[in-house]
Short mmCIF file of C-alpha atoms and ligand atoms in Angstrom, two decimals:
data_model
loop_
_atom_site.label_atom_id
_atom_site.label_comp_id
_atom_site.label_asym_id
_atom_site.label_seq_id
_atom_site.Cartn_x
_atom_site.Cartn_y
_atom_site.Cartn_z
CA UNK A 210 -102.83 -60.49 -25.44
CA UNK A 211 -101.13 -58.00 -27.72
CA UNK A 212 -101.89 -54.36 -27.02
CA UNK A 213 -102.45 -51.59 -29.58
CA UNK A 214 -99.60 -50.08 -31.59
CA UNK A 215 -98.04 -47.14 -29.77
CA UNK A 216 -97.54 -44.03 -31.85
CA UNK A 217 -95.49 -41.69 -29.71
CA UNK A 218 -95.71 -38.01 -30.58
CA UNK A 219 -93.40 -36.52 -27.93
CA UNK A 220 -91.30 -35.00 -30.69
CA UNK A 221 -94.30 -33.36 -32.40
CA UNK A 222 -97.33 -32.73 -30.13
CA UNK A 223 -95.15 -33.07 -27.02
CA UNK A 224 -92.85 -30.36 -28.24
CA UNK A 225 -95.86 -28.09 -28.79
CA UNK A 226 -96.11 -27.96 -25.00
CA UNK A 227 -95.80 -24.30 -23.89
CA UNK A 228 -92.17 -23.41 -23.27
CA UNK A 229 -90.72 -26.64 -24.68
CA UNK A 230 -88.27 -26.54 -27.59
CA UNK A 231 -85.96 -29.41 -28.48
CA UNK A 232 -82.76 -28.96 -30.45
CA UNK A 233 -82.20 -31.25 -33.42
CA UNK A 234 -79.62 -33.17 -31.37
CA UNK A 235 -82.12 -33.66 -28.52
CA UNK A 236 -84.80 -34.83 -30.93
CA UNK A 237 -82.44 -37.32 -32.48
CA UNK A 238 -81.36 -38.65 -29.11
CA UNK A 239 -84.96 -38.97 -27.83
CA UNK A 240 -86.00 -40.71 -31.06
CA UNK A 241 -83.19 -43.19 -30.59
CA UNK A 242 -84.26 -43.90 -27.01
CA UNK A 243 -87.91 -44.35 -28.01
CA UNK A 244 -86.79 -46.81 -30.66
CA UNK A 245 -84.51 -48.68 -28.28
CA UNK A 246 -87.22 -49.21 -25.68
CA UNK A 247 -89.49 -50.69 -28.33
CA UNK A 248 -91.94 -47.95 -29.34
CA UNK A 249 -93.00 -49.01 -32.84
CA UNK A 250 -94.07 -45.62 -34.27
CA UNK A 251 -92.65 -42.15 -33.64
CA UNK A 252 -94.16 -38.91 -34.90
CA UNK A 253 -91.12 -36.66 -35.04
CA UNK A 254 -92.09 -33.21 -36.24
CA UNK A 255 -93.45 -30.92 -38.91
CA UNK A 256 -91.07 -30.65 -41.90
CA UNK A 257 -92.95 -27.66 -43.34
CA UNK A 258 -91.49 -25.58 -40.48
CA UNK A 259 -88.12 -25.88 -42.23
CA UNK A 260 -84.82 -24.95 -40.57
CA UNK A 261 -83.72 -27.03 -37.61
CA UNK A 262 -87.07 -28.86 -37.51
CA UNK A 263 -86.67 -30.38 -40.98
CA UNK A 264 -83.00 -31.09 -40.21
CA UNK A 265 -84.11 -33.02 -37.14
CA UNK A 266 -86.69 -35.00 -39.13
CA UNK A 267 -84.10 -35.84 -41.82
CA UNK A 268 -81.59 -36.74 -39.12
CA UNK A 269 -84.02 -39.15 -37.46
CA UNK A 270 -84.95 -40.74 -40.80
CA UNK A 271 -81.26 -41.31 -41.54
CA UNK A 272 -80.80 -43.24 -38.28
CA UNK A 273 -82.55 -46.21 -39.89
CA UNK A 274 -84.58 -46.97 -36.76
CA UNK A 275 -86.75 -50.05 -36.39
CA UNK A 276 -89.63 -47.72 -35.53
CA UNK A 277 -91.74 -46.20 -38.28
CA UNK A 278 -91.06 -42.48 -38.45
CA UNK A 279 -94.03 -40.16 -39.12
CA UNK A 280 -94.07 -36.49 -40.01
CA UNK A 281 -97.05 -34.20 -39.50
CA UNK A 282 -98.57 -32.29 -42.41
CA UNK A 283 -101.42 -29.95 -43.08
CA UNK A 284 -103.47 -30.93 -46.13
CA UNK A 285 -101.17 -28.90 -48.36
CA UNK A 286 -99.02 -30.05 -51.26
CA UNK A 287 -96.17 -27.88 -49.95
CA UNK A 288 -96.26 -29.69 -46.59
CA UNK A 289 -96.18 -33.08 -48.29
CA UNK A 290 -93.27 -31.98 -50.46
CA UNK A 291 -91.41 -30.86 -47.33
CA UNK A 292 -91.96 -34.31 -45.80
CA UNK A 293 -90.77 -36.01 -48.98
CA UNK A 294 -87.70 -33.78 -48.85
CA UNK A 295 -86.87 -35.16 -45.40
CA UNK A 296 -87.12 -38.74 -46.63
CA UNK A 297 -90.04 -39.89 -44.49
CA UNK A 298 -92.27 -42.65 -45.83
CA UNK A 299 -95.18 -42.21 -43.42
CA UNK A 300 -97.06 -38.97 -42.81
CA UNK A 301 -100.08 -37.74 -40.91
CA UNK A 302 -102.29 -35.30 -42.78
CA UNK A 303 -104.37 -33.31 -40.36
CA UNK A 304 -107.67 -31.58 -41.15
CA UNK A 305 -110.37 -30.23 -38.84
CA UNK A 306 -113.68 -32.10 -38.89
CA UNK A 307 -115.80 -30.13 -36.40
CA UNK A 308 -117.97 -27.41 -37.88
CA UNK A 309 -116.56 -25.04 -35.27
CA UNK A 310 -113.02 -25.47 -36.55
CA UNK A 311 -113.96 -25.78 -40.23
CA UNK A 312 -115.92 -22.54 -40.15
CA UNK A 313 -114.17 -20.43 -37.50
CA UNK A 314 -110.58 -21.50 -38.06
CA UNK A 315 -110.54 -22.12 -41.80
CA UNK A 316 -113.55 -20.16 -43.01
CA UNK A 317 -114.53 -23.18 -45.13
CA UNK A 318 -117.23 -25.84 -45.25
CA UNK A 319 -117.42 -29.62 -44.99
CA UNK A 320 -117.19 -30.24 -48.73
CA UNK A 321 -113.99 -28.19 -48.91
CA UNK A 322 -112.52 -30.45 -46.18
CA UNK A 323 -113.39 -33.62 -48.11
CA UNK A 324 -111.99 -32.22 -51.35
CA UNK A 325 -108.77 -31.10 -49.68
CA UNK A 326 -108.43 -34.43 -47.89
CA UNK A 327 -108.67 -36.45 -51.09
CA UNK A 328 -106.50 -34.13 -53.10
CA UNK A 329 -103.65 -34.23 -50.56
CA UNK A 330 -104.06 -37.94 -49.86
CA UNK A 331 -103.90 -38.90 -53.52
CA UNK A 332 -100.86 -36.67 -54.02
CA UNK A 333 -99.07 -38.33 -51.09
CA UNK A 334 -100.07 -41.90 -51.94
CA UNK A 335 -98.97 -41.51 -55.57
CA UNK A 336 -95.53 -40.60 -54.23
CA UNK A 337 -95.33 -43.78 -52.18
CA UNK A 338 -96.24 -42.35 -48.78
CA UNK A 339 -98.35 -44.19 -46.22
CA UNK A 340 -100.83 -41.74 -44.73
CA UNK A 341 -102.67 -41.44 -41.46
CA UNK A 342 -105.66 -39.12 -41.92
CA UNK A 343 -105.89 -36.99 -38.79
CA UNK A 344 -109.42 -35.91 -37.90
CA UNK A 345 -108.75 -32.84 -35.81
CA UNK A 346 -111.41 -31.98 -33.20
CA UNK A 347 -113.19 -35.27 -33.98
CA UNK A 348 -114.70 -35.36 -30.49
CA UNK A 349 -116.71 -32.20 -31.22
CA UNK A 350 -117.57 -33.13 -34.80
CA UNK A 351 -120.88 -34.35 -36.10
CA UNK A 352 -120.41 -38.14 -35.94
CA UNK A 353 -122.02 -38.63 -39.36
CA UNK A 354 -119.57 -36.22 -40.95
CA UNK A 355 -116.67 -37.87 -39.12
CA UNK A 356 -117.66 -41.22 -40.65
CA UNK A 357 -117.98 -39.59 -44.07
CA UNK A 358 -114.49 -38.12 -43.62
CA UNK A 359 -113.12 -41.56 -42.67
CA UNK A 360 -114.77 -43.28 -45.62
CA UNK A 361 -113.39 -40.62 -47.96
CA UNK A 362 -109.95 -41.13 -46.42
CA UNK A 363 -110.21 -44.88 -47.05
CA UNK A 364 -111.33 -44.35 -50.65
CA UNK A 365 -108.40 -42.00 -51.30
CA UNK A 366 -105.77 -44.36 -49.92
CA UNK A 367 -105.25 -43.54 -46.22
CA UNK A 368 -103.94 -46.40 -44.08
CA UNK A 369 -105.78 -45.28 -40.94
CA UNK A 370 -107.76 -42.48 -39.36
CA UNK A 371 -106.70 -40.58 -36.24
CA UNK A 372 -109.56 -39.69 -33.90
CA UNK A 373 -108.41 -36.55 -32.06
CA UNK A 374 -110.00 -35.34 -28.84
CA UNK A 375 -108.26 -32.06 -29.56
CA UNK A 376 -109.43 -30.07 -26.56
CA UNK A 377 -109.77 -33.03 -24.20
CA UNK A 378 -113.50 -32.60 -23.77
CA UNK A 379 -114.58 -36.26 -23.60
CA UNK A 380 -114.91 -38.57 -20.62
CA UNK A 381 -114.20 -42.30 -20.91
CA UNK A 382 -117.85 -43.27 -21.41
CA UNK A 383 -118.36 -40.80 -24.26
CA UNK A 384 -115.04 -41.79 -25.77
CA UNK A 385 -116.07 -45.43 -25.75
CA UNK A 386 -119.39 -44.65 -27.46
CA UNK A 387 -117.97 -42.40 -30.17
CA UNK A 388 -114.96 -44.57 -30.94
CA UNK A 389 -116.93 -47.85 -30.94
CA UNK A 390 -119.34 -46.30 -33.42
CA UNK A 391 -116.49 -45.09 -35.63
CA UNK A 392 -114.63 -48.42 -35.49
CA UNK A 393 -117.78 -50.33 -36.47
CA UNK A 394 -118.63 -48.06 -39.39
CA UNK A 395 -115.39 -47.30 -41.20
CA UNK A 396 -113.17 -49.61 -43.24
CA UNK A 397 -109.91 -48.32 -41.72
CA UNK A 398 -107.96 -48.96 -38.52
CA UNK A 399 -108.53 -46.15 -36.01
CA UNK A 400 -105.94 -44.37 -33.86
CA UNK A 401 -106.93 -42.46 -30.73
CA UNK A 402 -105.23 -39.19 -29.79
CA UNK A 403 -106.38 -37.68 -26.51
CA UNK A 404 -105.68 -34.49 -24.58
CA UNK A 405 -105.53 -33.97 -20.85
CA UNK A 406 -107.51 -30.78 -20.26
CA UNK A 407 -109.67 -32.52 -17.63
CA UNK A 408 -107.00 -34.97 -16.51
CA UNK A 409 -108.63 -37.76 -18.52
CA UNK A 410 -106.22 -38.28 -21.42
CA UNK A 411 -105.00 -41.69 -20.25
CA UNK A 412 -108.47 -42.85 -19.15
CA UNK A 413 -109.93 -41.77 -22.49
CA UNK A 414 -107.15 -43.46 -24.46
CA UNK A 415 -107.79 -46.68 -22.52
CA UNK A 416 -111.52 -46.36 -23.25
CA UNK A 417 -110.66 -45.98 -26.93
CA UNK A 418 -108.55 -49.12 -26.76
CA UNK A 419 -111.47 -51.03 -25.20
CA UNK A 420 -113.58 -49.67 -28.04
CA UNK A 421 -111.29 -51.31 -30.59
CA UNK A 422 -108.71 -48.82 -31.84
CA UNK A 423 -105.57 -50.36 -33.25
CA UNK A 424 -103.21 -47.47 -32.52
CA UNK A 425 -102.85 -45.20 -29.49
CA UNK A 426 -101.08 -41.87 -29.51
CA UNK A 427 -98.86 -41.03 -26.52
CA UNK A 428 -96.18 -38.62 -25.33
CA UNK A 429 -93.47 -39.12 -22.74
CA UNK A 430 -94.61 -37.62 -19.40
CA UNK A 431 -97.85 -36.61 -21.13
CA UNK A 432 -96.22 -33.55 -22.70
CA UNK A 433 -98.29 -31.69 -25.24
CA UNK A 434 -100.45 -28.71 -26.08
CA UNK A 435 -101.87 -27.00 -22.95
CA UNK A 436 -102.28 -29.73 -20.28
CA UNK A 437 -100.75 -32.34 -22.55
CA UNK A 438 -101.54 -35.77 -23.97
CA UNK A 439 -101.80 -39.36 -22.74
CA UNK A 440 -98.51 -40.27 -21.08
CA UNK A 441 -96.59 -43.10 -22.74
CA UNK A 442 -95.39 -44.58 -19.46
CA UNK A 443 -98.89 -44.53 -17.95
CA UNK A 444 -100.46 -46.11 -21.02
CA UNK A 445 -97.83 -48.86 -21.18
CA UNK A 446 -98.14 -49.77 -17.50
CA UNK A 447 -101.95 -49.51 -17.53
CA UNK A 448 -102.17 -51.78 -20.54
CA UNK A 449 -99.90 -54.29 -18.86
CA UNK A 450 -101.44 -54.29 -15.39
CA UNK A 451 -105.04 -53.18 -15.92
CA UNK A 452 -105.81 -54.66 -19.35
CA UNK A 453 -103.37 -57.61 -19.39
CA UNK A 454 -101.95 -56.38 -22.71
CA UNK A 455 -98.32 -56.49 -23.81
CA UNK A 456 -96.76 -53.65 -25.77
CA UNK A 457 -93.20 -55.02 -26.18
CA UNK A 458 -91.89 -51.86 -24.53
CA UNK A 459 -88.88 -52.45 -22.28
CA UNK A 460 -90.57 -50.94 -19.27
CA UNK A 461 -87.44 -50.94 -17.09
CA UNK A 462 -86.11 -48.20 -19.37
CA UNK A 463 -89.13 -45.92 -19.02
CA UNK A 464 -87.65 -43.95 -16.14
CA UNK A 465 -84.36 -43.06 -17.90
CA UNK A 466 -86.37 -42.07 -20.97
CA UNK A 467 -88.62 -39.79 -18.90
CA UNK A 468 -85.60 -38.25 -17.19
CA UNK A 469 -83.94 -37.52 -20.54
CA UNK A 470 -87.10 -35.89 -21.90
CA UNK A 471 -87.63 -33.86 -18.72
CA UNK A 472 -84.07 -32.60 -18.95
CA UNK A 473 -84.52 -31.62 -22.60
CA UNK A 474 -87.65 -29.69 -21.53
CA UNK A 475 -85.82 -27.96 -18.69
CA UNK A 476 -88.49 -29.31 -16.32
CA UNK A 477 -88.43 -31.41 -13.18
CA UNK A 478 -90.59 -34.52 -13.08
CA UNK A 479 -93.24 -33.70 -10.44
CA UNK A 480 -92.80 -35.99 -7.41
CA UNK A 481 -96.37 -37.26 -7.66
CA UNK A 482 -96.17 -38.06 -11.40
CA UNK A 483 -97.71 -41.53 -11.86
CA UNK A 484 -95.29 -44.36 -12.73
CA UNK A 485 -92.05 -42.32 -12.80
CA UNK A 486 -92.42 -39.62 -10.11
CA UNK A 487 -90.07 -39.74 -7.12
CA UNK A 488 -93.04 -40.44 -4.82
CA UNK A 489 -94.52 -43.25 -6.94
CA UNK A 490 -92.78 -45.93 -4.85
CA UNK A 491 -91.85 -43.95 -1.74
CA UNK A 492 -93.54 -44.76 1.54
CA UNK A 493 -93.59 -42.64 4.65
CA UNK A 494 -96.72 -43.15 6.72
CA UNK A 495 -96.41 -45.71 9.52
CA UNK A 496 -99.07 -48.13 8.29
CA UNK A 497 -97.91 -48.11 4.66
CA UNK A 498 -94.20 -48.41 5.46
CA UNK A 499 -94.94 -51.26 7.86
CA UNK A 500 -97.09 -52.87 5.15
CA UNK A 501 -94.52 -52.79 2.35
CA UNK A 502 -91.85 -54.09 4.70
CA UNK A 503 -94.09 -57.12 5.31
CA UNK A 504 -95.14 -57.50 1.67
CA UNK A 505 -94.72 -54.77 -1.00
CA UNK A 506 -97.91 -55.93 -2.75
CA UNK A 507 -99.89 -54.55 0.19
CA UNK A 508 -99.32 -50.99 -0.99
CA UNK A 509 -97.80 -51.17 -4.47
CA UNK A 510 -99.58 -52.06 -7.73
CA UNK A 511 -96.41 -53.60 -9.24
CA UNK A 512 -92.70 -53.79 -8.46
CA UNK A 513 -90.80 -50.49 -8.94
CA UNK A 514 -88.01 -52.33 -10.79
CA UNK A 515 -90.47 -52.85 -13.66
CA UNK A 516 -90.09 -49.18 -14.60
CA UNK A 517 -86.47 -48.75 -13.58
CA UNK A 518 -87.39 -47.33 -10.17
CA UNK A 519 -86.59 -48.28 -6.58
CA UNK A 520 -88.72 -48.60 -3.49
CA UNK A 521 -87.92 -46.09 -0.79
CA UNK A 522 -88.95 -45.89 2.82
CA UNK A 523 -88.49 -42.35 4.05
CA UNK A 524 -88.88 -40.87 7.50
CA UNK A 525 -91.12 -37.93 8.25
CA UNK A 526 -94.05 -36.63 10.22
CA UNK A 527 -96.11 -39.78 9.62
CA UNK A 528 -93.41 -42.38 10.23
CA UNK A 529 -93.78 -45.27 12.64
CA UNK A 530 -91.39 -47.40 14.73
CA UNK A 531 -90.90 -50.15 12.19
CA UNK A 532 -89.83 -47.78 9.41
CA UNK A 533 -87.40 -46.06 11.75
CA UNK A 534 -85.82 -49.36 12.83
CA UNK A 535 -85.60 -50.43 9.19
CA UNK A 536 -83.90 -47.20 8.21
CA UNK A 537 -81.44 -47.35 11.09
CA UNK A 538 -80.54 -50.91 10.18
CA UNK A 539 -79.93 -49.80 6.56
CA UNK A 540 -77.58 -47.10 7.84
CA UNK A 541 -75.82 -49.52 10.22
CA UNK A 542 -76.96 -47.64 13.32
CA UNK A 543 -77.81 -50.07 16.15
CA UNK A 544 -80.80 -49.32 18.34
CA UNK A 545 -82.68 -51.09 21.10
CA UNK A 546 -86.39 -51.02 20.44
CA UNK A 547 -86.90 -49.43 23.86
CA UNK A 548 -85.04 -46.36 22.63
CA UNK A 549 -87.11 -45.86 19.50
CA UNK A 550 -89.75 -43.52 20.92
CA UNK A 551 -87.30 -40.76 21.74
CA UNK A 552 -85.73 -40.72 18.32
CA UNK A 553 -89.05 -41.11 16.51
CA UNK A 554 -90.40 -38.04 18.23
CA UNK A 555 -87.39 -36.05 17.07
CA UNK A 556 -87.72 -37.38 13.53
CA UNK A 557 -91.36 -36.29 13.34
CA UNK A 558 -90.59 -32.92 14.83
CA UNK A 559 -87.70 -32.12 12.48
CA UNK A 560 -89.69 -33.27 9.47
CA UNK A 561 -92.56 -30.98 10.41
CA UNK A 562 -90.18 -28.09 10.87
CA UNK A 563 -88.51 -28.68 7.49
CA UNK A 564 -91.78 -29.63 5.77
CA UNK A 565 -90.28 -32.69 4.07
CA UNK A 566 -88.96 -36.18 4.64
CA UNK A 567 -85.56 -36.41 6.26
CA UNK A 568 -82.39 -37.22 4.36
CA UNK A 569 -80.19 -40.05 5.60
CA UNK A 570 -77.57 -37.61 6.91
CA UNK A 571 -80.23 -35.85 8.96
CA UNK A 572 -81.29 -39.12 10.55
CA UNK A 573 -77.66 -39.99 11.27
CA UNK A 574 -77.16 -36.60 12.92
CA UNK A 575 -80.32 -36.98 15.03
CA UNK A 576 -79.14 -40.43 16.06
CA UNK A 577 -75.76 -39.05 17.12
CA UNK A 578 -77.31 -36.16 18.96
CA UNK A 579 -79.65 -38.50 20.82
CA UNK A 580 -77.44 -41.45 21.65
CA UNK A 581 -73.79 -40.73 20.93
CA UNK A 582 -73.32 -37.14 22.06
CA UNK A 583 -76.52 -36.39 23.96
CA UNK A 584 -74.98 -33.57 26.00
CA UNK A 585 -72.72 -32.05 23.38
CA UNK A 586 -75.32 -30.80 20.94
CA UNK A 587 -78.52 -28.90 21.46
CA UNK A 588 -81.40 -31.19 20.50
CA UNK A 589 -83.12 -29.92 17.36
CA UNK A 590 -86.59 -30.05 18.77
CA UNK A 591 -88.28 -30.24 22.14
CA UNK A 592 -91.69 -31.40 23.12
CA UNK A 593 -94.22 -33.57 21.43
CA UNK A 594 -95.55 -32.81 18.00
ZN1 LIG B 741 -102.82 -33.16 -30.11
#
């Protein structure tokens, strides 16, 4: 079954992540990678910012990617002109739809929003642009007004509506209800854009997909405002393995993409990051390591190679005999099984002392100290842990 269209906004919402700033060259290189792995839509920035931002947008447009390239706009003629100046053919026009944002942020009312929506949409459509109408703060909006907004967007020429859970305040059940209702009542395809304030961005996006959206908004590593957005790599792998949906993304290239983006952010990928974290396919505890050595499916949801990763068995405080023997064999260090207990105790002890798994060189040194030069070197640890 074909999955929804992915609209990746790493280069727009992702870059709005606190402390993240991409150069034009980094944006162009990330856009190229997103295109190469098969992401069909890329939201690349806000041309109205001018300077290096509009240069980056123009630069990405001139690459002639297979992916559709979107630029973000407020509902202002000057923003649309800036997008036209960069050569984009698809834009998102964003307007708040919750009373809270309409009144407190803009000092306006609902009718002003509808007027501004139609005015900007018609201006853009007359100039040949395809437009996604972004309903900002849709999750906190009155649902009747949201539907009115969507119908107005359809009447004024929008190609789809973006349902934004701007402050990540929905759970999957609520998302399903609100999005199903919207999908059934408006004559436009719906996109879902979720935020991760409660750690539910991916779950909510998946709920939106079950509810019938045609487009899902993602960012690499879940970058984005505050706690971020729905992570591209998590959405792709969840669709494939939990929903049985194909996205045409070359999943084996997800890890290099994530590493490139992390580097451009000046951030490390946290070890426990789902799908692409260092720990995602690393096994230490005795039972799990023994399990994956018998059959990886016992403790892995899919093969690590699918995302460009590798399975690792590491030694530490929780290791067992089988993992130790496996590791020694990998390193070409022969050992009788009767001798394992001694070395295992030292492995556990050193790992506890260093508060981490052991590197291969540390295991080799322990092995030497225990069996090759037992009297020459002070053992690193005495007694049972
Ligand atoms: Zn957002």
